[in-house]
mmCIF file with all atom_site columns, C-alpha atoms in Angstrom:
data_model
loop_
_atom_site.group_PDB
_atom_site.id
_atom_site.type_symbol
_atom_site.label_atom_id
_atom_site.label_alt_id
_atom_site.label_comp_id
_atom_site.label_asym_id
_atom_site.label_entity_id
_atom_site.label_seq_id
_atom_site.pdbx_PDB_ins_code
_atom_site.Cartn_x
_atom_site.Cartn_y
_atom_site.Cartn_z
_atom_site.occupancy
_atom_site.B_iso_or_equiv
_atom_site.pdbx_formal_charge
_atom_site.auth_seq_id
_atom_site.auth_comp_id
_atom_site.auth_asym_id
_atom_site.auth_atom_id
_atom_site.pdbx_PDB_model_num
ATOM 1   C CA . MET A 1 1   ? 0.199   0.041   0.059   1.00 97.00 ? 1156 MET A CA 1
ATOM 2   C CA . VAL A 1 2   ? 1.381   3.467   -0.894  1.00 98.00 ? 1157 VAL A CA 1
ATOM 3   C CA . LEU A 1 3   ? 0.036   6.949   -0.321  1.00 98.00 ? 1158 LEU A CA 1
ATOM 4   C CA . ILE A 1 4   ? 1.571   9.936   -1.968  1.00 98.00 ? 1159 ILE A CA 1
ATOM 5   C CA . ASP A 1 5   ? 0.538   13.440  -0.918  1.00 96.00 ? 1160 ASP A CA 1
ATOM 6   C CA . GLY A 1 6   ? 2.005   15.926  -3.523  1.00 92.00 ? 1161 GLY A CA 1
ATOM 7   C CA . ALA A 1 7   ? 2.490   19.436  -2.482  1.00 83.00 ? 1162 ALA A CA 1
ATOM 8   C CA . GLY A 1 8   ? 3.651   22.854  -3.669  1.00 69.00 ? 1163 GLY A CA 1
ATOM 9   C CA . GLY A 1 9   ? 1.213   25.222  -4.849  1.00 61.00 ? 1164 GLY A CA 1
ATOM 10  C CA . ILE A 1 10  ? 3.377   28.386  -4.851  1.00 67.00 ? 1165 ILE A CA 1
ATOM 11  C CA . ALA A 1 11  ? 3.178   31.125  -7.621  1.00 66.00 ? 1166 ALA A CA 1
ATOM 12  C CA . GLY A 1 12  ? 5.822   30.786  -10.141 1.00 67.00 ? 1167 GLY A CA 1
ATOM 13  C CA . ALA A 1 13  ? 6.233   26.806  -9.528  1.00 73.00 ? 1168 ALA A CA 1
ATOM 14  C CA . ASP A 1 14  ? 5.345   26.036  -13.376 1.00 76.00 ? 1169 ASP A CA 1
ATOM 15  C CA . GLU A 1 15  ? 8.435   28.162  -14.258 1.00 78.00 ? 1170 GLU A CA 1
ATOM 16  C CA . VAL A 1 16  ? 10.495  26.061  -12.102 1.00 82.00 ? 1171 VAL A CA 1
ATOM 17  C CA . CYS A 1 17  ? 8.821   22.563  -12.967 1.00 89.00 ? 1172 CYS A CA 1
ATOM 18  C CA . HIS A 1 18  ? 6.536   22.548  -15.905 1.00 88.00 ? 1173 HIS A CA 1
ATOM 19  C CA . HIS A 1 19  ? 5.193   19.055  -14.854 1.00 91.00 ? 1174 HIS A CA 1
ATOM 20  C CA . GLY A 1 20  ? 3.628   19.994  -11.789 1.00 89.00 ? 1175 GLY A CA 1
ATOM 21  C CA . ILE A 1 21  ? 2.684   18.278  -8.377  1.00 91.00 ? 1176 ILE A CA 1
ATOM 22  C CA . ALA A 1 22  ? 0.129   15.615  -9.956  1.00 92.00 ? 1177 ALA A CA 1
ATOM 23  C CA . TRP A 1 23  ? 2.757   14.416  -12.349 1.00 94.00 ? 1178 TRP A CA 1
ATOM 24  C CA . TYR A 1 24  ? 5.384   13.876  -9.620  1.00 95.00 ? 1179 TYR A CA 1
ATOM 25  C CA . ALA A 1 25  ? 3.059   12.333  -7.202  1.00 96.00 ? 1180 ALA A CA 1
ATOM 26  C CA . THR A 1 26  ? 1.799   9.835   -9.785  1.00 97.00 ? 1181 THR A CA 1
ATOM 27  C CA . ARG A 1 27  ? 5.212   9.138   -11.138 1.00 97.00 ? 1182 ARG A CA 1
ATOM 28  C CA . LEU A 1 28  ? 6.630   8.644   -7.669  1.00 98.00 ? 1183 LEU A CA 1
ATOM 29  C CA . GLY A 1 29  ? 3.477   6.467   -6.511  1.00 98.00 ? 1184 GLY A CA 1
ATOM 30  C CA . GLY A 1 30  ? 3.826   4.081   -9.420  1.00 97.00 ? 1185 GLY A CA 1
ATOM 31  C CA . ALA A 1 31  ? 7.532   3.810   -8.935  1.00 97.00 ? 1186 ALA A CA 1
ATOM 32  C CA . LEU A 1 32  ? 7.038   2.766   -5.439  1.00 98.00 ? 1187 LEU A CA 1
ATOM 33  C CA . LEU A 1 33  ? 4.441   0.093   -6.101  1.00 96.00 ? 1188 LEU A CA 1
ATOM 34  C CA . GLY A 1 34  ? 6.345   -1.238  -8.841  1.00 95.00 ? 1189 GLY A CA 1
ATOM 35  C CA . ALA A 1 35  ? 9.252   -1.825  -6.313  1.00 97.00 ? 1190 ALA A CA 1
ATOM 36  C CA . LEU A 1 36  ? 7.378   -3.162  -3.138  1.00 96.00 ? 1191 LEU A CA 1
ATOM 37  C CA . SER A 1 37  ? 7.464   -6.660  -4.404  1.00 94.00 ? 1192 SER A CA 1
ATOM 38  C CA . GLU A 1 38  ? 11.296  -6.761  -4.500  1.00 93.00 ? 1193 GLU A CA 1
ATOM 39  C CA . GLU A 1 39  ? 13.382  -8.042  -1.709  1.00 91.00 ? 1194 GLU A CA 1
ATOM 40  C CA . ARG A 1 40  ? 14.618  -4.471  -0.714  1.00 95.00 ? 1195 ARG A CA 1
ATOM 41  C CA . GLY A 1 41  ? 13.958  -2.446  2.667   1.00 97.00 ? 1196 GLY A CA 1
ATOM 42  C CA . LEU A 1 42  ? 11.405  0.301   2.346   1.00 98.00 ? 1197 LEU A CA 1
ATOM 43  C CA . ARG A 1 43  ? 14.076  3.030   2.457   1.00 98.00 ? 1198 ARG A CA 1
ATOM 44  C CA . ASP A 1 44  ? 15.774  1.520   -0.327  1.00 98.00 ? 1199 ASP A CA 1
ATOM 45  C CA . VAL A 1 45  ? 12.475  1.391   -2.300  1.00 98.00 ? 1200 VAL A CA 1
ATOM 46  C CA . LEU A 1 46  ? 11.482  5.088   -1.507  1.00 98.00 ? 1201 LEU A CA 1
ATOM 47  C CA . ALA A 1 47  ? 15.225  6.346   -2.243  1.00 98.00 ? 1202 ALA A CA 1
ATOM 48  C CA . GLY A 1 48  ? 15.118  4.465   -5.793  1.00 98.00 ? 1203 GLY A CA 1
ATOM 49  C CA . GLY A 1 49  ? 11.439  5.828   -6.603  1.00 98.00 ? 1204 GLY A CA 1
ATOM 50  C CA . ILE A 1 50  ? 12.950  9.388   -5.670  1.00 98.00 ? 1205 ILE A CA 1
ATOM 51  C CA . GLU A 1 51  ? 15.922  9.117   -7.731  1.00 98.00 ? 1206 GLU A CA 1
ATOM 52  C CA . ARG A 1 52  ? 13.939  7.567   -10.607 1.00 97.00 ? 1207 ARG A CA 1
ATOM 53  C CA . VAL A 1 53  ? 11.347  10.405  -10.806 1.00 97.00 ? 1208 VAL A CA 1
ATOM 54  C CA . THR A 1 54  ? 14.090  13.135  -10.382 1.00 97.00 ? 1209 THR A CA 1
ATOM 55  C CA . ASP A 1 55  ? 16.151  11.463  -13.368 1.00 97.00 ? 1210 ASP A CA 1
ATOM 56  C CA . ALA A 1 56  ? 13.092  11.755  -15.368 1.00 96.00 ? 1211 ALA A CA 1
ATOM 57  C CA . HIS A 1 57  ? 12.829  15.640  -15.286 1.00 95.00 ? 1212 HIS A CA 1
ATOM 58  C CA . ARG A 1 58  ? 16.508  16.770  -14.057 1.00 94.00 ? 1213 ARG A CA 1
ATOM 59  C CA . ASP A 1 59  ? 17.353  17.795  -17.376 1.00 94.00 ? 1214 ASP A CA 1
ATOM 60  C CA . THR A 1 60  ? 14.143  20.055  -18.248 1.00 94.00 ? 1215 THR A CA 1
ATOM 61  C CA . CYS A 1 61  ? 13.390  21.257  -14.566 1.00 94.00 ? 1216 CYS A CA 1
ATOM 62  C CA . ASP A 1 62  ? 15.020  22.997  -11.741 1.00 92.00 ? 1217 ASP A CA 1
ATOM 63  C CA . VAL A 1 63  ? 14.433  19.868  -9.320  1.00 93.00 ? 1218 VAL A CA 1
ATOM 64  C CA . ALA A 1 64  ? 16.493  21.246  -6.477  1.00 90.00 ? 1219 ALA A CA 1
ATOM 65  C CA . HIS A 1 65  ? 14.548  24.620  -6.481  1.00 86.00 ? 1220 HIS A CA 1
ATOM 66  C CA . PRO A 1 66  ? 12.466  25.206  -2.905  1.00 81.00 ? 1221 PRO A CA 1
ATOM 67  C CA . ILE A 1 67  ? 9.033   25.440  -4.964  1.00 80.00 ? 1222 ILE A CA 1
ATOM 68  C CA . SER A 1 68  ? 9.465   22.422  -6.968  1.00 87.00 ? 1223 SER A CA 1
ATOM 69  C CA . PRO A 1 69  ? 7.100   19.842  -6.538  1.00 91.00 ? 1224 PRO A CA 1
ATOM 70  C CA . PHE A 1 70  ? 7.243   17.536  -3.555  1.00 93.00 ? 1225 PHE A CA 1
ATOM 71  C CA . ALA A 1 71  ? 5.342   15.002  -1.320  1.00 96.00 ? 1226 ALA A CA 1
ATOM 72  C CA . ALA A 1 72  ? 4.607   13.166  2.004   1.00 97.00 ? 1227 ALA A CA 1
ATOM 73  C CA . VAL A 1 73  ? 4.986   9.467   1.348   1.00 98.00 ? 1228 VAL A CA 1
ATOM 74  C CA . ALA A 1 74  ? 3.490   6.530   3.649   1.00 98.00 ? 1229 ALA A CA 1
ATOM 75  C CA . MET A 1 75  ? 3.616   2.878   2.711   1.00 98.00 ? 1230 MET A CA 1
ATOM 76  C CA . LEU A 1 76  ? 2.716   -0.381  4.423   1.00 98.00 ? 1231 LEU A CA 1
ATOM 77  C CA . ARG A 1 77  ? 4.107   -3.792  3.034   1.00 98.00 ? 1232 ARG A CA 1
ATOM 78  C CA . PHE A 1 78  ? 2.632   -7.167  4.126   1.00 97.00 ? 1233 PHE A CA 1
ATOM 79  C CA . SER A 1 79  ? 5.126   -9.983  3.389   1.00 94.00 ? 1234 SER A CA 1
ATOM 80  C CA . GLY A 1 80  ? 6.290   -13.245 4.792   1.00 90.00 ? 1235 GLY A CA 1
ATOM 81  C CA . GLY A 1 81  ? 3.999   -12.726 7.975   1.00 95.00 ? 1236 GLY A CA 1
ATOM 82  C CA . THR A 1 82  ? 5.593   -9.569  8.728   1.00 97.00 ? 1237 THR A CA 1
ATOM 83  C CA . VAL A 1 83  ? 3.876   -6.038  8.325   1.00 97.00 ? 1238 VAL A CA 1
ATOM 84  C CA . GLU A 1 84  ? 6.344   -3.143  7.408   1.00 98.00 ? 1239 GLU A CA 1
ATOM 85  C CA . HIS A 1 85  ? 5.568   0.678   7.776   1.00 98.00 ? 1240 HIS A CA 1
ATOM 86  C CA . LEU A 1 86  ? 7.321   3.929   6.615   1.00 98.00 ? 1241 LEU A CA 1
ATOM 87  C CA . VAL A 1 87  ? 6.386   7.327   6.890   1.00 98.00 ? 1242 VAL A CA 1
ATOM 88  C CA . LEU A 1 88  ? 8.164   10.480  5.324   1.00 98.00 ? 1243 LEU A CA 1
ATOM 89  C CA . GLY A 1 89  ? 6.452   13.990  5.643   1.00 95.00 ? 1244 GLY A CA 1
ATOM 90  C CA . ASP A 1 90  ? 3.265   14.675  7.450   1.00 94.00 ? 1245 ASP A CA 1
ATOM 91  C CA . ALA A 1 91  ? 1.208   11.468  6.365   1.00 97.00 ? 1246 ALA A CA 1
ATOM 92  C CA . VAL A 1 92  ? 0.232   8.592   8.634   1.00 98.00 ? 1247 VAL A CA 1
ATOM 93  C CA . ALA A 1 93  ? 0.268   4.853   8.965   1.00 98.00 ? 1248 ALA A CA 1
ATOM 94  C CA . VAL A 1 94  ? -2.155  3.032   11.287  1.00 98.00 ? 1249 VAL A CA 1
ATOM 95  C CA . VAL A 1 95  ? -1.977  -0.653  12.039  1.00 98.00 ? 1250 VAL A CA 1
ATOM 96  C CA . GLY A 1 96  ? -4.795  -1.998  14.350  1.00 98.00 ? 1251 GLY A CA 1
ATOM 97  C CA . ARG A 1 97  ? -4.342  -5.245  16.207  1.00 96.00 ? 1252 ARG A CA 1
ATOM 98  C CA . THR A 1 98  ? -6.514  -7.778  17.752  1.00 94.00 ? 1253 THR A CA 1
ATOM 99  C CA . THR A 1 99  ? -4.762  -7.018  21.199  1.00 92.00 ? 1254 THR A CA 1
ATOM 100 C CA . GLY A 1 100 ? -3.271  -3.840  22.291  1.00 93.00 ? 1255 GLY A CA 1
ATOM 101 C CA . GLU A 1 101 ? -3.313  -0.246  21.040  1.00 95.00 ? 1256 GLU A CA 1
ATOM 102 C CA . PRO A 1 102 ? -2.478  0.331   17.251  1.00 97.00 ? 1257 PRO A CA 1
ATOM 103 C CA . VAL A 1 103 ? 0.756   0.891   16.024  1.00 97.00 ? 1258 VAL A CA 1
ATOM 104 C CA . VAL A 1 104 ? 0.682   4.542   14.752  1.00 98.00 ? 1259 VAL A CA 1
ATOM 105 C CA . ALA A 1 105 ? 3.659   5.987   12.778  1.00 98.00 ? 1260 ALA A CA 1
ATOM 106 C CA . HIS A 1 106 ? 3.945   9.776   11.791  1.00 96.00 ? 1261 HIS A CA 1
ATOM 107 C CA . ASP A 1 107 ? 6.286   12.351  12.068  1.00 93.00 ? 1262 ASP A CA 1
ATOM 108 C CA . PRO A 1 108 ? 5.275   15.610  14.006  1.00 90.00 ? 1263 PRO A CA 1
ATOM 109 C CA . ARG A 1 109 ? 8.339   17.862  12.751  1.00 89.00 ? 1264 ARG A CA 1
ATOM 110 C CA . GLU A 1 110 ? 6.327   19.377  9.771   1.00 84.00 ? 1265 GLU A CA 1
ATOM 111 C CA . VAL A 1 111 ? 3.519   20.192  11.771  1.00 83.00 ? 1266 VAL A CA 1
ATOM 112 C CA . VAL A 1 112 ? 5.149   21.764  14.543  1.00 85.00 ? 1267 VAL A CA 1
ATOM 113 C CA . ILE A 1 113 ? 7.058   24.044  12.015  1.00 86.00 ? 1268 ILE A CA 1
ATOM 114 C CA . ALA A 1 114 ? 4.131   24.774  10.173  1.00 80.00 ? 1269 ALA A CA 1
ATOM 115 C CA . ARG A 1 115 ? 2.059   25.718  12.942  1.00 80.00 ? 1270 ARG A CA 1
ATOM 116 C CA . SER A 1 116 ? 4.288   28.353  13.865  1.00 81.00 ? 1271 SER A CA 1
ATOM 117 C CA . PHE A 1 117 ? 4.403   29.895  10.429  1.00 82.00 ? 1272 PHE A CA 1
ATOM 118 C CA . GLU A 1 118 ? 0.405   29.632  10.567  1.00 78.00 ? 1273 GLU A CA 1
ATOM 119 C CA . GLU A 1 119 ? 0.571   32.103  13.469  1.00 79.00 ? 1274 GLU A CA 1
ATOM 120 C CA . ARG A 1 120 ? 2.884   34.444  11.590  1.00 83.00 ? 1275 ARG A CA 1
ATOM 121 C CA . LEU A 1 121 ? 0.501   34.258  8.330   1.00 81.00 ? 1276 LEU A CA 1
ATOM 122 C CA . LYS A 1 122 ? -2.506  34.750  10.086  1.00 80.00 ? 1277 LYS A CA 1
ATOM 123 C CA . ASP A 1 123 ? -2.698  38.549  9.601   1.00 81.00 ? 1278 ASP A CA 1
ATOM 124 C CA . VAL A 1 124 ? -0.588  38.876  6.282   1.00 85.00 ? 1279 VAL A CA 1
ATOM 125 C CA . PRO A 1 125 ? -2.634  39.527  3.084   1.00 84.00 ? 1280 PRO A CA 1
ATOM 126 C CA . GLU A 1 126 ? -2.468  36.523  1.019   1.00 79.00 ? 1281 GLU A CA 1
ATOM 127 C CA . GLY A 1 127 ? -0.462  36.973  -2.150  1.00 77.00 ? 1282 GLY A CA 1
ATOM 128 C CA . GLY A 1 128 ? 1.854   39.936  -1.178  1.00 82.00 ? 1283 GLY A CA 1
ATOM 129 C CA . ASP A 1 129 ? 5.343   40.068  -0.843  1.00 85.00 ? 1284 ASP A CA 1
ATOM 130 C CA . GLU A 1 130 ? 5.446   39.290  2.979   1.00 87.00 ? 1285 GLU A CA 1
ATOM 131 C CA . TYR A 1 131 ? 3.361   36.404  2.407   1.00 82.00 ? 1286 TYR A CA 1
ATOM 132 C CA . ARG A 1 132 ? 5.275   34.984  -0.208  1.00 80.00 ? 1287 ARG A CA 1
ATOM 133 C CA . ARG A 1 133 ? 8.470   35.791  1.784   1.00 84.00 ? 1288 ARG A CA 1
ATOM 134 C CA . LEU A 1 134 ? 6.895   33.585  4.554   1.00 83.00 ? 1289 LEU A CA 1
ATOM 135 C CA . LEU A 1 135 ? 6.177   30.733  2.700   1.00 78.00 ? 1290 LEU A CA 1
ATOM 136 C CA . MET A 1 136 ? 9.607   30.724  0.953   1.00 79.00 ? 1291 MET A CA 1
ATOM 137 C CA . GLU A 1 137 ? 11.210  30.747  4.657   1.00 83.00 ? 1292 GLU A CA 1
ATOM 138 C CA . LEU A 1 138 ? 8.779   27.758  5.539   1.00 80.00 ? 1293 LEU A CA 1
ATOM 139 C CA . ARG A 1 139 ? 10.104  26.005  2.188   1.00 77.00 ? 1294 ARG A CA 1
ATOM 140 C CA . SER A 1 140 ? 13.651  26.649  3.351   1.00 79.00 ? 1295 SER A CA 1
ATOM 141 C CA . ARG A 1 141 ? 13.233  24.522  6.290   1.00 85.00 ? 1296 ARG A CA 1
ATOM 142 C CA . ARG A 1 142 ? 12.517  21.528  4.302   1.00 86.00 ? 1297 ARG A CA 1
ATOM 143 C CA . ASN A 1 143 ? 14.793  18.780  3.954   1.00 91.00 ? 1298 ASN A CA 1
ATOM 144 C CA . SER A 1 144 ? 17.588  20.625  6.075   1.00 88.00 ? 1299 SER A CA 1
ATOM 145 C CA . PRO A 1 145 ? 18.611  19.891  9.602   1.00 90.00 ? 1300 PRO A CA 1
ATOM 146 C CA . GLY A 1 146 ? 16.201  21.409  12.238  1.00 87.00 ? 1301 GLY A CA 1
ATOM 147 C CA . GLY A 1 147 ? 13.532  21.187  9.827   1.00 90.00 ? 1302 GLY A CA 1
ATOM 148 C CA . PHE A 1 148 ? 11.246  18.574  8.329   1.00 92.00 ? 1303 PHE A CA 1
ATOM 149 C CA . TRP A 1 149 ? 11.873  15.895  5.693   1.00 95.00 ? 1304 TRP A CA 1
ATOM 150 C CA . VAL A 1 150 ? 9.626   15.253  2.581   1.00 96.00 ? 1305 VAL A CA 1
ATOM 151 C CA . ALA A 1 151 ? 10.233  13.168  -0.829  1.00 97.00 ? 1306 ALA A CA 1
ATOM 152 C CA . LYS A 1 152 ? 11.715  15.769  -3.460  1.00 95.00 ? 1307 LYS A CA 1
ATOM 153 C CA . ASP A 1 153 ? 14.852  15.348  -5.452  1.00 95.00 ? 1308 ASP A CA 1
ATOM 154 C CA . ASP A 1 154 ? 17.347  14.174  -2.765  1.00 96.00 ? 1309 ASP A CA 1
ATOM 155 C CA . PRO A 1 155 ? 17.124  10.137  -2.074  1.00 97.00 ? 1310 PRO A CA 1
ATOM 156 C CA . THR A 1 156 ? 19.106  10.387  1.205   1.00 97.00 ? 1311 THR A CA 1
ATOM 157 C CA . VAL A 1 157 ? 16.200  12.137  2.841   1.00 97.00 ? 1312 VAL A CA 1
ATOM 158 C CA . VAL A 1 158 ? 15.059  8.513   3.277   1.00 98.00 ? 1313 VAL A CA 1
ATOM 159 C CA . ASP A 1 159 ? 17.456  8.372   6.272   1.00 97.00 ? 1314 ASP A CA 1
ATOM 160 C CA . GLU A 1 160 ? 14.895  10.625  8.223   1.00 97.00 ? 1315 GLU A CA 1
ATOM 161 C CA . ALA A 1 161 ? 11.872  8.291   7.581   1.00 98.00 ? 1316 ALA A CA 1
ATOM 162 C CA . VAL A 1 162 ? 9.956   6.744   10.451  1.00 98.00 ? 1317 VAL A CA 1
ATOM 163 C CA . THR A 1 163 ? 9.933   2.972   9.899   1.00 98.00 ? 1318 THR A CA 1
ATOM 164 C CA . GLY A 1 164 ? 9.165   -0.113  11.630  1.00 97.00 ? 1319 GLY A CA 1
ATOM 165 C CA . SER A 1 165 ? 7.779   -3.699  11.398  1.00 97.00 ? 1320 SER A CA 1
ATOM 166 C CA . GLY A 1 166 ? 5.809   -6.167  13.459  1.00 96.00 ? 1321 GLY A CA 1
ATOM 167 C CA . PRO A 1 167 ? 4.033   -9.794  12.997  1.00 96.00 ? 1322 PRO A CA 1
ATOM 168 C CA . ALA A 1 168 ? 1.385   -9.746  10.609  1.00 96.00 ? 1323 ALA A CA 1
ATOM 169 C CA . ASP A 1 169 ? -0.631  -12.238 12.418  1.00 95.00 ? 1324 ASP A CA 1
ATOM 170 C CA . GLY A 1 170 ? -3.460  -10.496 14.375  1.00 93.00 ? 1325 GLY A CA 1
ATOM 171 C CA . VAL A 1 171 ? -3.629  -7.284  12.256  1.00 97.00 ? 1326 VAL A CA 1
ATOM 172 C CA . THR A 1 172 ? -7.330  -6.264  11.922  1.00 95.00 ? 1327 THR A CA 1
ATOM 173 C CA . VAL A 1 173 ? -7.270  -3.248  9.729   1.00 97.00 ? 1328 VAL A CA 1
ATOM 174 C CA . ALA A 1 174 ? -4.427  -1.166  8.478   1.00 98.00 ? 1329 ALA A CA 1
ATOM 175 C CA . ALA A 1 175 ? -4.699  2.480   6.635   1.00 98.00 ? 1330 ALA A CA 1
ATOM 176 C CA . LEU A 1 176 ? -2.396  5.293   5.253   1.00 98.00 ? 1331 LEU A CA 1
ATOM 177 C CA . LEU A 1 177 ? -3.791  8.914   5.550   1.00 98.00 ? 1332 LEU A CA 1
ATOM 178 C CA . SER A 1 178 ? -2.832  12.253  4.283   1.00 97.00 ? 1333 SER A CA 1
ATOM 179 C CA . ASN A 1 179 ? -2.649  14.617  6.797   1.00 95.00 ? 1334 ASN A CA 1
ATOM 180 C CA . GLY A 1 180 ? -5.799  16.141  5.625   1.00 96.00 ? 1335 GLY A CA 1
ATOM 181 C CA . ALA A 1 181 ? -7.621  12.683  6.579   1.00 98.00 ? 1336 ALA A CA 1
ATOM 182 C CA . SER A 1 182 ? -5.639  12.300  9.697   1.00 98.00 ? 1337 SER A CA 1
ATOM 183 C CA . ARG A 1 183 ? -7.116  15.815  11.069  1.00 97.00 ? 1338 ARG A CA 1
ATOM 184 C CA . LEU A 1 184 ? -10.223 13.795  12.498  1.00 98.00 ? 1339 LEU A CA 1
ATOM 185 C CA . VAL A 1 185 ? -7.819  12.529  15.316  1.00 98.00 ? 1340 VAL A CA 1
ATOM 186 C CA . ASP A 1 186 ? -4.960  14.958  15.498  1.00 94.00 ? 1341 ASP A CA 1
ATOM 187 C CA . THR A 1 187 ? -6.565  18.199  14.717  1.00 94.00 ? 1342 THR A CA 1
ATOM 188 C CA . PHE A 1 188 ? -10.200 18.144  15.676  1.00 96.00 ? 1343 PHE A CA 1
ATOM 189 C CA . GLY A 1 189 ? -9.805  15.545  18.262  1.00 97.00 ? 1344 GLY A CA 1
ATOM 190 C CA . LEU A 1 190 ? -13.186 13.801  17.355  1.00 98.00 ? 1345 LEU A CA 1
ATOM 191 C CA . THR A 1 191 ? -11.895 10.316  18.053  1.00 98.00 ? 1346 THR A CA 1
ATOM 192 C CA . ASP A 1 192 ? -8.557  8.482   18.675  1.00 98.00 ? 1347 ASP A CA 1
ATOM 193 C CA . TRP A 1 193 ? -6.678  5.987   16.486  1.00 98.00 ? 1348 TRP A CA 1
ATOM 194 C CA . PRO A 1 194 ? -8.415  3.023   17.734  1.00 98.00 ? 1349 PRO A CA 1
ATOM 195 C CA . GLY A 1 195 ? -11.864 4.973   17.167  1.00 98.00 ? 1350 GLY A CA 1
ATOM 196 C CA . LEU A 1 196 ? -10.772 5.728   13.569  1.00 98.00 ? 1351 LEU A CA 1
ATOM 197 C CA . LEU A 1 197 ? -9.879  2.332   12.816  1.00 98.00 ? 1352 LEU A CA 1
ATOM 198 C CA . ARG A 1 198 ? -13.556 0.912   13.893  1.00 97.00 ? 1353 ARG A CA 1
ATOM 199 C CA . LEU A 1 199 ? -15.077 4.061   11.795  1.00 98.00 ? 1354 LEU A CA 1
ATOM 200 C CA . LEU A 1 200 ? -13.170 2.494   8.806   1.00 98.00 ? 1355 LEU A CA 1
ATOM 201 C CA . GLU A 1 201 ? -14.030 -1.061  9.160   1.00 96.00 ? 1356 GLU A CA 1
ATOM 202 C CA . THR A 1 202 ? -17.966 -0.082  9.800   1.00 97.00 ? 1357 THR A CA 1
ATOM 203 C CA . ASP A 1 203 ? -18.344 2.939   7.655   1.00 97.00 ? 1358 ASP A CA 1
ATOM 204 C CA . GLY A 1 204 ? -15.252 3.066   5.532   1.00 97.00 ? 1359 GLY A CA 1
ATOM 205 C CA . PRO A 1 205 ? -13.024 5.862   4.320   1.00 97.00 ? 1360 PRO A CA 1
ATOM 206 C CA . ALA A 1 206 ? -15.749 8.108   2.735   1.00 97.00 ? 1361 ALA A CA 1
ATOM 207 C CA . GLU A 1 207 ? -17.444 8.378   6.095   1.00 98.00 ? 1362 GLU A CA 1
ATOM 208 C CA . VAL A 1 208 ? -13.911 9.558   7.871   1.00 98.00 ? 1363 VAL A CA 1
ATOM 209 C CA . ILE A 1 209 ? -13.578 12.234  5.226   1.00 98.00 ? 1364 ILE A CA 1
ATOM 210 C CA . HIS A 1 210 ? -16.941 13.142  5.414   1.00 98.00 ? 1365 HIS A CA 1
ATOM 211 C CA . ARG A 1 211 ? -16.867 14.017  9.129   1.00 98.00 ? 1366 ARG A CA 1
ATOM 212 C CA . VAL A 1 212 ? -13.377 15.712  8.387   1.00 98.00 ? 1367 VAL A CA 1
ATOM 213 C CA . ARG A 1 213 ? -15.296 18.168  6.119   1.00 98.00 ? 1368 ARG A CA 1
ATOM 214 C CA . GLN A 1 214 ? -17.870 18.613  8.863   1.00 98.00 ? 1369 GLN A CA 1
ATOM 215 C CA . ALA A 1 215 ? -15.502 19.619  11.278  1.00 98.00 ? 1370 ALA A CA 1
ATOM 216 C CA . GLU A 1 216 ? -13.652 22.002  8.591   1.00 97.00 ? 1371 GLU A CA 1
ATOM 217 C CA . ALA A 1 217 ? -16.984 23.580  7.941   1.00 97.00 ? 1372 ALA A CA 1
ATOM 218 C CA . ARG A 1 218 ? -17.857 24.120  11.619  1.00 97.00 ? 1373 ARG A CA 1
ATOM 219 C CA . GLU A 1 219 ? -14.587 25.570  12.660  1.00 94.00 ? 1374 GLU A CA 1
ATOM 220 C CA . GLY A 1 220 ? -13.862 27.542  9.587   1.00 92.00 ? 1375 GLY A CA 1
ATOM 221 C CA . VAL A 1 221 ? -10.854 25.783  8.725   1.00 89.00 ? 1376 VAL A CA 1
ATOM 222 C CA . ALA A 1 222 ? -9.789  25.718  4.998   1.00 87.00 ? 1377 ALA A CA 1
ATOM 223 C CA . THR A 1 223 ? -10.195 22.148  3.374   1.00 92.00 ? 1378 THR A CA 1
ATOM 224 C CA . ASP A 1 224 ? -7.121  20.174  2.714   1.00 90.00 ? 1379 ASP A CA 1
ATOM 225 C CA . ASP A 1 225 ? -6.673  17.270  0.733   1.00 91.00 ? 1380 ASP A CA 1
ATOM 226 C CA . ALA A 1 226 ? -7.981  13.896  2.212   1.00 96.00 ? 1381 ALA A CA 1
ATOM 227 C CA . THR A 1 227 ? -6.933  10.494  1.162   1.00 97.00 ? 1382 THR A CA 1
ATOM 228 C CA . ILE A 1 228 ? -7.138  7.125   2.653   1.00 98.00 ? 1383 ILE A CA 1
ATOM 229 C CA . VAL A 1 229 ? -5.850  3.821   1.777   1.00 97.00 ? 1384 VAL A CA 1
ATOM 230 C CA . CYS A 1 230 ? -7.052  0.805   3.670   1.00 97.00 ? 1385 CYS A CA 1
ATOM 231 C CA . ARG A 1 231 ? -6.584  -2.759  4.237   1.00 96.00 ? 1386 ARG A CA 1
ATOM 232 C CA . LEU A 1 232 ? -9.722  -4.103  5.710   1.00 90.00 ? 1387 LEU A CA 1
#
């Protein structure tokens, strides 16, 4: 299972990379799915995928530019009686078990840094020079020590990924969520991770996203891409 949450969206990005975010996310997702059956660790799979996609547009685009496309990545692999997970960026992997609490893999670094910038952007007119300057400052914290880490052009970022594994026996439901979908738990606090997995089992991903959209409307929060991949 692979989830890619592409990002970018700064004015002028099309001049840096004419392919765009959707192209990058689709290419990276395909590369990872194609390599998951190979006998390689998940970090190696992701490093190979980043390198392959970067090579595909290195000669036509400024792949290292701060506003070129990037993505959060989450992966789960069931193989040989083991379930493995990897998370890079602000996506979430959740593995439920018949006994005990679910395994939750996430990296809070981007969320912590982004929230500090959200406060600074609150009273700044969108689209102005100061707004763009702050966004560029946030982008400069990406893939750098003391910042946060995502898939972009440098395959060595996989060293910062959150990884783990455990027995596949006893797994009830497993899910990958973009940060727009995990809001039900980590932003709005309307349930916990076991509750989210139960909701997935009983009502499916569409209900989780529906409840996220309701909460966003009540709180006056801008919507974010919400995607869930699950194994029931």
